Each structure stands twice: as C-alpha cells, then as structure tokens.
CSV table of C-alpha atoms and ligand atoms in Angstrom, one decimal:
chain,number,residue,atom,x,y,z
A,1,MET,CA,137.7,65.7,57.7
A,2,GLU,CA,137.1,67.9,60.7
A,3,GLN,CA,134.6,66.4,63.1
A,4,ARG,CA,132.6,68.8,65.2
A,5,VAL,CA,130.2,68.5,68.1
A,6,LEU,CA,126.7,69.2,67.0
A,7,ARG,CA,124.0,70.6,69.3
A,8,PHE,CA,120.3,70.1,69.1
A,9,GLU,CA,117.5,71.2,71.4
A,10,THR,CA,114.1,69.6,71.7
A,11,GLN,CA,110.9,71.6,71.9
A,12,ALA,CA,110.8,70.9,75.6
A,13,GLY,CA,114.3,72.4,76.0
A,14,VAL,CA,116.3,69.2,76.4
A,15,ARG,CA,119.9,69.7,75.0
A,16,ILE,CA,121.4,67.0,72.8
A,17,TYR,CA,125.1,67.0,71.8
A,18,SER,CA,126.5,64.7,69.1
A,19,LEU,CA,130.1,63.9,69.8
A,20,PRO,CA,132.0,62.3,66.9
A,21,VAL,CA,134.5,59.6,67.9
A,22,GLU,CA,136.8,57.6,65.6
A,23,VAL,CA,135.9,54.1,66.7
A,24,PHE,CA,138.1,52.3,64.1
A,25,SER,CA,140.6,53.8,61.7
A,26,GLN,CA,138.7,56.3,59.5
A,27,PHE,CA,135.3,55.1,60.8
A,28,TYR,CA,133.3,57.4,63.1
A,29,ALA,CA,130.5,56.8,65.5
A,30,ASN,CA,128.3,59.4,67.2
A,31,VAL,CA,128.2,59.4,71.0
A,32,TYR,CA,125.3,61.5,72.3
A,33,LEU,CA,125.1,63.5,75.5
A,34,VAL,CA,121.6,64.4,76.6
A,35,VAL,CA,121.2,67.1,79.2
A,36,ALA,CA,117.8,67.6,80.9
A,37,ASP,CA,117.2,69.0,84.4
A,38,SER,CA,119.0,66.5,86.6
A,39,THR,CA,119.7,63.9,84.0
A,40,ILE,CA,123.0,63.9,82.2
A,41,CYS,CA,122.9,60.9,80.0
A,42,LEU,CA,125.5,59.4,77.7
A,43,ILE,CA,124.1,57.3,74.8
A,44,ASP,CA,126.9,54.9,73.8
A,45,THR,CA,130.6,55.2,74.6
A,46,GLY,CA,132.6,54.7,71.4
A,47,SER,CA,134.9,51.6,70.9
A,48,GLY,CA,137.7,52.2,73.4
A,49,HIS,CA,140.1,51.5,70.5
A,50,GLY,CA,142.6,53.8,68.8
A,51,ASN,CA,141.5,57.4,69.0
A,52,SER,CA,138.0,56.7,70.4
A,53,ASN,CA,138.6,57.6,74.1
A,54,ARG,CA,140.7,60.6,73.1
A,55,ASP,CA,138.0,61.9,70.8
A,56,LEU,CA,135.4,61.4,73.6
A,57,LEU,CA,137.4,63.7,75.9
A,58,THR,CA,138.0,66.1,73.0
A,59,GLY,CA,134.2,66.2,72.4
A,60,PHE,CA,133.5,67.1,76.1
A,61,ALA,CA,136.1,69.9,75.9
A,62,ALA,CA,134.4,71.1,72.8
A,63,LEU,CA,131.1,71.3,74.6
A,64,GLN,CA,132.3,74.3,76.4
A,65,ASP,CA,134.4,75.8,73.7
A,66,GLN,CA,131.8,75.5,71.0
A,67,TRP,CA,128.6,75.7,73.0
A,68,GLY,CA,129.3,77.1,76.5
A,69,GLU,CA,128.2,73.8,78.1
A,70,LYS,CA,130.5,73.1,81.0
A,71,LEU,CA,130.2,69.4,81.6
A,72,SER,CA,132.6,66.5,82.0
A,73,LEU,CA,132.4,62.8,82.0
A,74,ALA,CA,132.4,62.9,85.8
A,75,GLU,CA,128.9,64.5,85.7
A,76,VAL,CA,127.3,61.9,83.5
A,77,ASN,CA,124.7,60.2,85.7
A,78,GLN,CA,123.3,57.6,83.3
A,79,ILE,CA,124.7,55.5,80.5
A,80,ILE,CA,122.5,53.9,77.9
A,81,LEU,CA,123.9,51.5,75.3
A,82,THR,CA,121.9,51.2,72.1
A,83,HIS,CA,123.3,47.8,71.3
A,84,ALA,CA,126.2,45.5,72.1
A,85,HIS,CA,128.5,46.1,69.2
A,86,ILE,CA,132.1,47.0,70.1
A,87,ASP,CA,132.0,50.4,68.4
A,88,HIS,CA,129.2,51.4,70.8
A,89,PHE,CA,130.1,49.8,74.1
A,90,GLY,CA,133.9,49.2,73.9
A,91,GLY,CA,134.6,52.5,75.6
A,92,LEU,CA,132.5,51.6,78.6
A,93,PRO,CA,135.4,50.6,81.0
A,94,PHE,CA,137.1,53.9,80.1
A,95,VAL,CA,134.0,56.0,80.7
A,96,ARG,CA,133.4,54.2,84.0
A,97,GLN,CA,136.8,55.4,85.3
A,98,PHE,CA,135.2,58.9,85.5
A,99,THR,CA,131.7,58.2,86.7
A,100,GLN,CA,129.6,55.9,88.9
A,101,ALA,CA,126.7,56.2,86.5
A,102,GLN,CA,124.6,53.1,86.0
A,103,THR,CA,124.7,51.4,82.6
A,104,ALA,CA,121.6,50.2,80.9
A,105,ILE,CA,121.1,48.0,77.8
A,106,HIS,CA,118.4,45.9,76.3
A,107,ILE,CA,118.2,42.6,78.1
A,108,ALA,CA,119.0,40.6,74.9
A,109,ASP,CA,122.4,42.2,74.7
A,110,ARG,CA,123.4,42.3,78.4
A,111,ARG,CA,125.4,39.1,78.3
A,112,VAL,CA,127.6,40.2,75.4
A,113,ILE,CA,129.0,42.7,77.8
A,114,THR,CA,129.0,40.8,81.1
A,115,ASN,CA,130.1,37.5,79.6
A,116,TYR,CA,132.1,38.7,76.6
A,117,ASP,CA,134.5,35.8,76.2
A,118,GLY,CA,131.8,33.1,76.5
A,119,ARG,CA,129.6,34.9,74.0
A,120,LEU,CA,132.5,35.3,71.6
A,121,ARG,CA,133.3,31.6,71.7
A,122,PHE,CA,129.7,30.7,71.1
A,123,ALA,CA,129.3,33.2,68.2
A,124,SER,CA,132.5,32.0,66.5
A,125,LYS,CA,131.3,28.4,66.6
A,126,ALA,CA,128.1,29.5,65.0
A,127,LEU,CA,129.9,31.6,62.4
A,128,SER,CA,132.1,28.6,61.5
A,129,ARG,CA,129.0,26.5,61.0
A,130,PHE,CA,127.4,29.2,58.8
A,131,LEU,CA,130.5,29.6,56.6
A,132,ARG,CA,130.5,25.8,55.9
A,133,HIS,CA,126.8,26.0,55.2
A,134,ALA,CA,127.5,29.0,52.9
A,135,GLY,CA,130.0,26.9,50.8
A,136,VAL,CA,133.3,28.7,51.4
A,137,SER,CA,136.4,26.7,50.6
A,138,ALA,CA,138.4,25.2,53.5
A,139,ALA,CA,141.2,27.8,52.9
A,140,GLN,CA,138.7,30.7,52.8
A,141,HIS,CA,137.0,29.3,55.9
A,142,GLN,CA,140.3,29.4,57.8
A,143,HIS,CA,141.1,32.9,56.5
A,144,LEU,CA,137.7,34.4,57.4
A,145,MET,CA,137.6,32.8,60.8
A,146,GLY,CA,141.1,34.1,61.5
A,147,MET,CA,140.1,37.5,60.5
A,148,TYR,CA,136.9,37.4,62.6
A,149,LEU,CA,138.8,36.5,65.8
A,150,GLN,CA,141.7,38.8,65.1
A,151,ASN,CA,139.3,41.8,65.1
A,152,LYS,CA,137.8,40.8,68.5
A,153,GLU,CA,140.4,41.9,70.9
A,154,ALA,CA,139.8,41.1,74.5
A,155,PHE,CA,137.2,43.4,76.0
A,156,GLN,CA,137.5,44.2,79.6
A,157,THR,CA,134.1,43.0,80.9
A,158,ALA,CA,132.0,45.6,82.5
A,159,PRO,CA,129.0,45.4,84.8
A,160,ILE,CA,125.5,46.3,83.6
A,161,GLU,CA,123.2,47.5,86.3
A,162,GLN,CA,120.0,48.0,84.4
A,163,THR,CA,118.2,46.2,81.6
A,164,PHE,CA,115.2,47.4,79.6
A,165,GLU,CA,112.7,46.1,77.1
A,166,ASP,CA,110.4,47.4,74.4
A,167,GLY,CA,108.1,50.1,75.7
A,168,ASP,CA,110.0,50.9,78.8
A,169,ARG,CA,110.6,54.5,79.7
A,170,LEU,CA,114.1,55.5,80.8
A,171,CYS,CA,115.1,58.5,83.0
A,172,ASP,CA,111.5,59.7,82.5
A,173,LEU,CA,112.8,60.9,79.1
A,174,PHE,CA,113.3,58.1,76.6
A,175,ASP,CA,110.8,55.6,75.3
A,176,VAL,CA,112.4,52.3,74.2
A,177,VAL,CA,111.5,51.1,70.7
A,178,TYR,CA,112.8,47.5,70.3
A,179,THR,CA,114.3,47.1,66.8
A,180,PRO,CA,116.2,43.8,66.5
A,181,GLY,CA,117.9,42.6,63.3
A,182,HIS,CA,121.2,44.4,63.1
A,183,CYS,CA,121.9,43.2,66.7
A,184,PRO,CA,119.6,41.1,69.0
A,185,GLY,CA,119.3,43.9,71.6
A,186,GLN,CA,119.2,46.8,69.2
A,187,VAL,CA,116.9,49.6,70.3
A,188,CYS,CA,115.9,53.0,69.1
A,189,LEU,CA,115.2,55.6,71.8
A,190,ARG,CA,112.5,58.2,71.4
A,191,LEU,CA,112.9,61.5,73.2
A,192,ASP,CA,109.8,63.6,72.3
A,193,GLU,CA,110.2,64.5,68.6
A,194,VAL,CA,113.8,63.1,68.4
A,195,LEU,CA,114.6,59.5,67.6
A,196,PHE,CA,118.0,58.1,68.4
A,197,SER,CA,118.1,55.4,65.8
A,198,ALA,CA,121.5,53.9,66.6
A,199,ASP,CA,122.6,51.5,63.8
A,200,HIS,CA,119.1,50.5,62.9
A,201,ILE,CA,118.6,53.5,60.6
A,202,LEU,CA,121.5,55.4,59.2
A,203,ALA,CA,121.5,58.5,56.9
A,204,ARG,CA,123.5,56.9,54.0
A,205,THR,CA,124.4,53.3,54.5
A,206,ALA,CA,122.5,50.1,55.3
A,207,PRO,CA,123.5,48.6,58.6
A,208,HIS,CA,125.3,45.3,58.6
A,209,LEU,CA,123.0,42.2,58.7
A,210,ALA,CA,124.0,38.6,59.4
A,211,PRO,CA,121.7,35.5,59.4
A,212,GLU,CA,119.9,34.3,62.5
A,213,MET,CA,121.7,31.0,61.9
A,214,ILE,CA,124.7,32.8,63.5
A,215,THR,CA,122.9,34.8,66.2
A,216,PRO,CA,119.2,34.5,67.1
A,217,GLY,CA,117.5,37.9,67.1
A,218,THR,CA,119.5,39.1,64.1
A,219,GLY,CA,118.6,38.5,60.4
A,220,LEU,CA,116.5,40.3,57.8
A,221,GLU,CA,113.1,39.1,59.1
A,222,HIS,CA,113.8,40.8,62.4
A,223,TYR,CA,115.3,43.9,60.8
A,224,ILE,CA,112.3,44.5,58.6
A,225,TRP,CA,110.0,44.0,61.6
A,226,GLY,CA,112.1,46.6,63.4
A,227,LEU,CA,111.8,49.0,60.5
A,228,GLN,CA,108.0,48.6,60.7
A,229,GLN,CA,108.1,49.5,64.4
A,230,VAL,CA,109.8,52.8,63.5
A,231,ALA,CA,107.5,53.4,60.5
A,232,ARG,CA,104.6,53.5,63.0
A,233,LEU,CA,106.0,56.3,65.0
A,234,ASP,CA,104.4,59.7,64.5
A,235,GLY,CA,105.9,63.1,64.9
A,236,ILE,CA,109.6,62.4,64.6
A,237,ALA,CA,111.2,65.6,63.4
A,238,LEU,CA,114.9,64.6,63.8
A,239,THR,CA,116.6,61.2,63.7
A,240,LEU,CA,120.1,60.8,65.1
A,241,GLY,CA,122.0,57.7,64.1
A,242,GLY,CA,124.9,55.9,65.7
A,243,HIS,CA,127.0,56.9,62.7
A,244,GLU,CA,126.7,59.4,59.9
A,245,GLN,CA,124.7,62.7,59.8
A,246,PRO,CA,121.3,63.5,61.2
A,247,ILE,CA,118.2,62.4,59.2
A,248,GLU,CA,115.6,65.1,58.7
A,249,ASN,CA,113.0,63.1,56.7
A,250,LEU,CA,112.6,59.7,58.4
A,251,PRO,CA,109.7,58.4,56.3
A,252,LYS,CA,111.7,59.1,53.1
A,253,ARG,CA,114.8,57.4,54.5
A,254,LEU,CA,112.6,54.4,55.5
A,255,GLU,CA,111.2,54.2,52.0
A,256,GLN,CA,114.8,54.2,50.6
A,257,ILE,CA,115.8,51.3,52.9
A,258,PHE,CA,112.7,49.2,52.1
A,259,ALA,CA,113.4,49.8,48.4
A,260,SER,CA,117.1,48.9,48.8
A,261,ASN,CA,116.1,45.6,50.6
A,262,GLN,CA,113.7,44.8,47.8
A,263,ARG,CA,116.4,45.4,45.1
A,264,LYS,CA,118.7,43.0,46.9
A,265,ILE,CA,115.9,40.4,47.1
A,266,GLU,CA,115.3,40.7,43.4
A,267,ARG,CA,119.0,40.5,42.5
A,268,ILE,CA,119.4,37.3,44.5
A,269,SER,CA,116.2,35.9,43.0
A,270,ASP,CA,117.5,36.7,39.5
A,271,LEU,CA,120.9,35.0,40.2
A,272,LEU,CA,119.1,31.9,41.6
A,273,LYS,CA,116.8,31.9,38.6
A,274,ALA,CA,119.8,31.7,36.3
A,275,GLN,CA,121.5,29.0,38.4
A,276,PRO,CA,121.1,27.3,41.8
A,277,GLN,CA,124.0,28.3,43.9
A,278,THR,CA,125.5,28.6,47.4
A,279,VAL,CA,125.5,31.8,49.6
A,280,ALA,CA,129.3,32.2,48.9
A,281,GLN,CA,128.7,32.0,45.1
A,282,LEU,CA,125.9,34.6,45.4
A,283,SER,CA,128.1,36.8,47.5
A,284,ALA,CA,130.9,36.6,44.9
A,285,SER,CA,128.5,37.7,42.2
A,286,MET,CA,126.9,40.5,44.1
A,287,TYR,CA,130.0,41.9,45.8
A,288,ARG,CA,132.8,41.4,43.4
A,289,GLY,CA,136.3,42.0,44.6
A,290,LEU,CA,135.5,42.4,48.3
A,291,GLN,CA,138.6,41.9,50.4
A,292,GLY,CA,139.5,41.3,54.0
A,293,TYR,CA,136.8,41.9,56.6
A,294,ASP,CA,134.4,43.2,53.9
A,295,GLU,CA,134.4,39.8,52.3
A,296,LEU,CA,133.1,38.2,55.5
A,297,LEU,CA,130.5,41.0,55.9
A,298,GLY,CA,129.3,40.4,52.3
A,299,ILE,CA,128.8,36.7,52.8
A,300,GLU,CA,127.0,37.3,56.1
A,301,LYS,CA,124.7,39.8,54.5
A,302,VAL,CA,123.8,37.6,51.5
A,303,GLY,CA,123.3,34.8,54.1
A,304,ALA,CA,120.8,37.0,55.9
A,305,PHE,CA,118.8,37.6,52.7
A,306,VAL,CA,118.9,34.0,51.6
A,307,GLU,CA,117.7,32.9,55.0
A,308,TYR,CA,114.8,35.4,54.8
A,309,LEU,CA,113.8,34.0,51.4
A,310,TYR,CA,114.0,30.5,52.8
A,311,LEU,CA,111.9,31.4,55.9
A,312,ARG,CA,109.3,32.8,53.5
A,313,GLY,CA,109.4,29.8,51.3
A,314,TYR,CA,110.8,31.4,48.2
A,315,VAL,CA,114.0,29.4,48.0
A,316,ARG,CA,114.9,25.8,49.1
A,317,PRO,CA,118.1,23.8,49.5
A,318,VAL,CA,118.6,21.3,46.7
A,319,ASN,CA,121.5,19.2,47.9
A,320,ILE,CA,120.6,18.0,51.4
A,321,ALA,CA,120.0,14.3,51.2
A,322,PRO,CA,116.9,13.1,53.2
A,323,ASP,CA,119.0,10.4,54.9
A,324,ASP,CA,121.7,12.9,56.0
A,325,ASP,CA,122.9,12.2,59.5
A,326,ASP,CA,122.9,14.8,62.3
A,327,ARG,CA,125.9,16.7,60.9
A,328,ASP,CA,125.2,20.3,59.9
A,329,PRO,CA,124.7,20.6,56.1
A,330,ILE,CA,127.6,22.1,54.2
A,331,ASN,CA,128.0,23.8,50.8
A,332,VAL,CA,124.2,24.2,50.7
A,333,VAL,CA,123.0,25.1,47.2
A,334,TYR,CA,119.7,27.1,47.0
A,335,GLU,CA,117.2,27.3,44.2
A,336,LEU,CA,114.1,29.3,43.7
A,337,PHE,CA,111.0,27.5,44.9
B,401,ZN,ZN1,126.1,48.0,65.3
B,402,ZN,ZN1,127.9,50.9,64.8
C-alpha cells in the first residue's frame, strides 16, 4: 500500500502535514508536522525501528515534491510527544541528531523516556503480578513475559526539556486535553478546529487498554473519562489520529467507541453469568485463537474491563480467602455481584 503525505490547512492558515511511517512491520503511525509562522513543530517521531526513520526522511522529501513545502528536520524547532509509547517516541534520538528543538511531553510520561530501563523493570514486575492474578498457567506466564521483554529493545534514553499538563497552551497554538487510559500521559492537542487525537481516538480500531493494576493512569475508567473530555469539545472539524486515516465526524466516532465498550462489558457480564471465571479464561472465550503478542494484548484488555467492572462493584473475586497472607492473589476467579 502506497503511503502518501497528506496536507491540511486550518481556517487560520496553519499548515499540517501527516507523514506516514512504518513503525513496526506493516504497522504505520502518523507523524505530524505543523507549520505556523515561526513555529515548525513535529508531533511524535515514529518508533526508530525498522523503516521508521527512513520513512520520516522520505516524508520530509515528499513535502517538497508533493506540496512545494521546503522544510527539513533541521528546521523543526519544537517536538511534542503525544504519549510515551515506543511507536511515538522511539525515533526521538534519531530526530535529535538533526535539530536542537526542545521536546515536550505530559508530565506523567516523562520518566518513561528519561528513565526507560527503570520504568521497564517496574512495569514488567507489575505485568508479571497481573498475569498471575489473571490465571495464566506457569508455562504461559513464562512465554508471555518472554515475549513482552523481547519486544522492548533497549531505547537510547533522551532528554525531555518541557512537560505540560491538562489545559496548558503550547507554542501559542495547541491546547492540551489530558486523556489518560491508553497511556498515563496520553494527551490530545487542539489546534483551533483540528484535534490531534493521538492513540486516544482512532478512525477504525480501539486503542489498546491494560488494567491500572499494571500501570496507574491506564485502565478503562481513565479511558472513558478521557473520552468524555473529548466529547465536551465543540467545533472540531477534523480529527487526526496517531494511526489510521483522519476522522471527519468526531461525535459519531465517539458514539461508536462508547457503544463498542458497552458491547464488551455486556459480553463479559454474559460470560460471568454463565460461569465465574478468571481473566485468562474470559480472554480465551472472547479472543479465540490469538497468538503471540496479540494473546498478551487480549488478556490485558479483558483485564482492563474486568477491573472496571470491579471498581464499579459489578463483579467480585470469589476465591480470595479472608485469611490470605500478604502475597498477591493468584488465579482470581470473578463472578457477577
Ligand atoms: Zn499508544
Ligand atoms: Zn500508537
């Protein structure tokens, strides 16, 4: 599939280019270049893996060929990261070879980049605890953990010069809308009638969710709260996601996402009504035949939904003995409550 640079222009005349980069094999992300007066801002950087850096340079070359916009990475004077997932920040060390531009990210995600190894160790411990809680077998636990770590190649830590929070205005252009859930420091950026929705809202797919039990600031509760923050925005004519194509009708897309979440909640409730079970068993019923990394993502997603139902008091664990010691509960079976 040929990937082309797209161009948009806001009513105030700000130019936006969407540069497609292959961040993992056959998986693309959108890096955005925003050009307004003296600001030349890169939103996200790709993964730095595989073809990602090459595609970024190809995208800059295409700016001129396709759109007559003569700009290079050297002229970028601001970098904003929408969240600290590797497909969005992994290209940062590469980009910084060309420019001294300052890099900004939401404060909750800063340490993932400046203390990558420490955060990874902490997150993998928490994932291990969650998988035991979810009821995966010992062999499956080892397999899933191996896969998780295998996909986290060493990232060359990069400095972050600026952090921001909800409601901040960046470069006198972007208003920060804090939308945690998919990632603790996930933000959307509003530029007049355009919303950069990052991975929070995508045109076709639902973003990955994992339970807060693994990482605080993620989970379905936060994600729905973040959707409500976006639903309150008026006058968004164009939504540009971190992957996939632009979204023209944001309220309709939000409706679809709310409905899809509701369907998953109902499906889990039905399965638990039939029989109390663990997160791993629910995931096996809901996502039959998932292999490899997708299996891990499936279990995490179901974990996020079960946790949400638990937080709201709709489900409860049935097999945690009251006199259990301080060890984390394992193979937790849930029932409707
Ligand atoms: Zn992401
Ligand atoms: Zn992403």
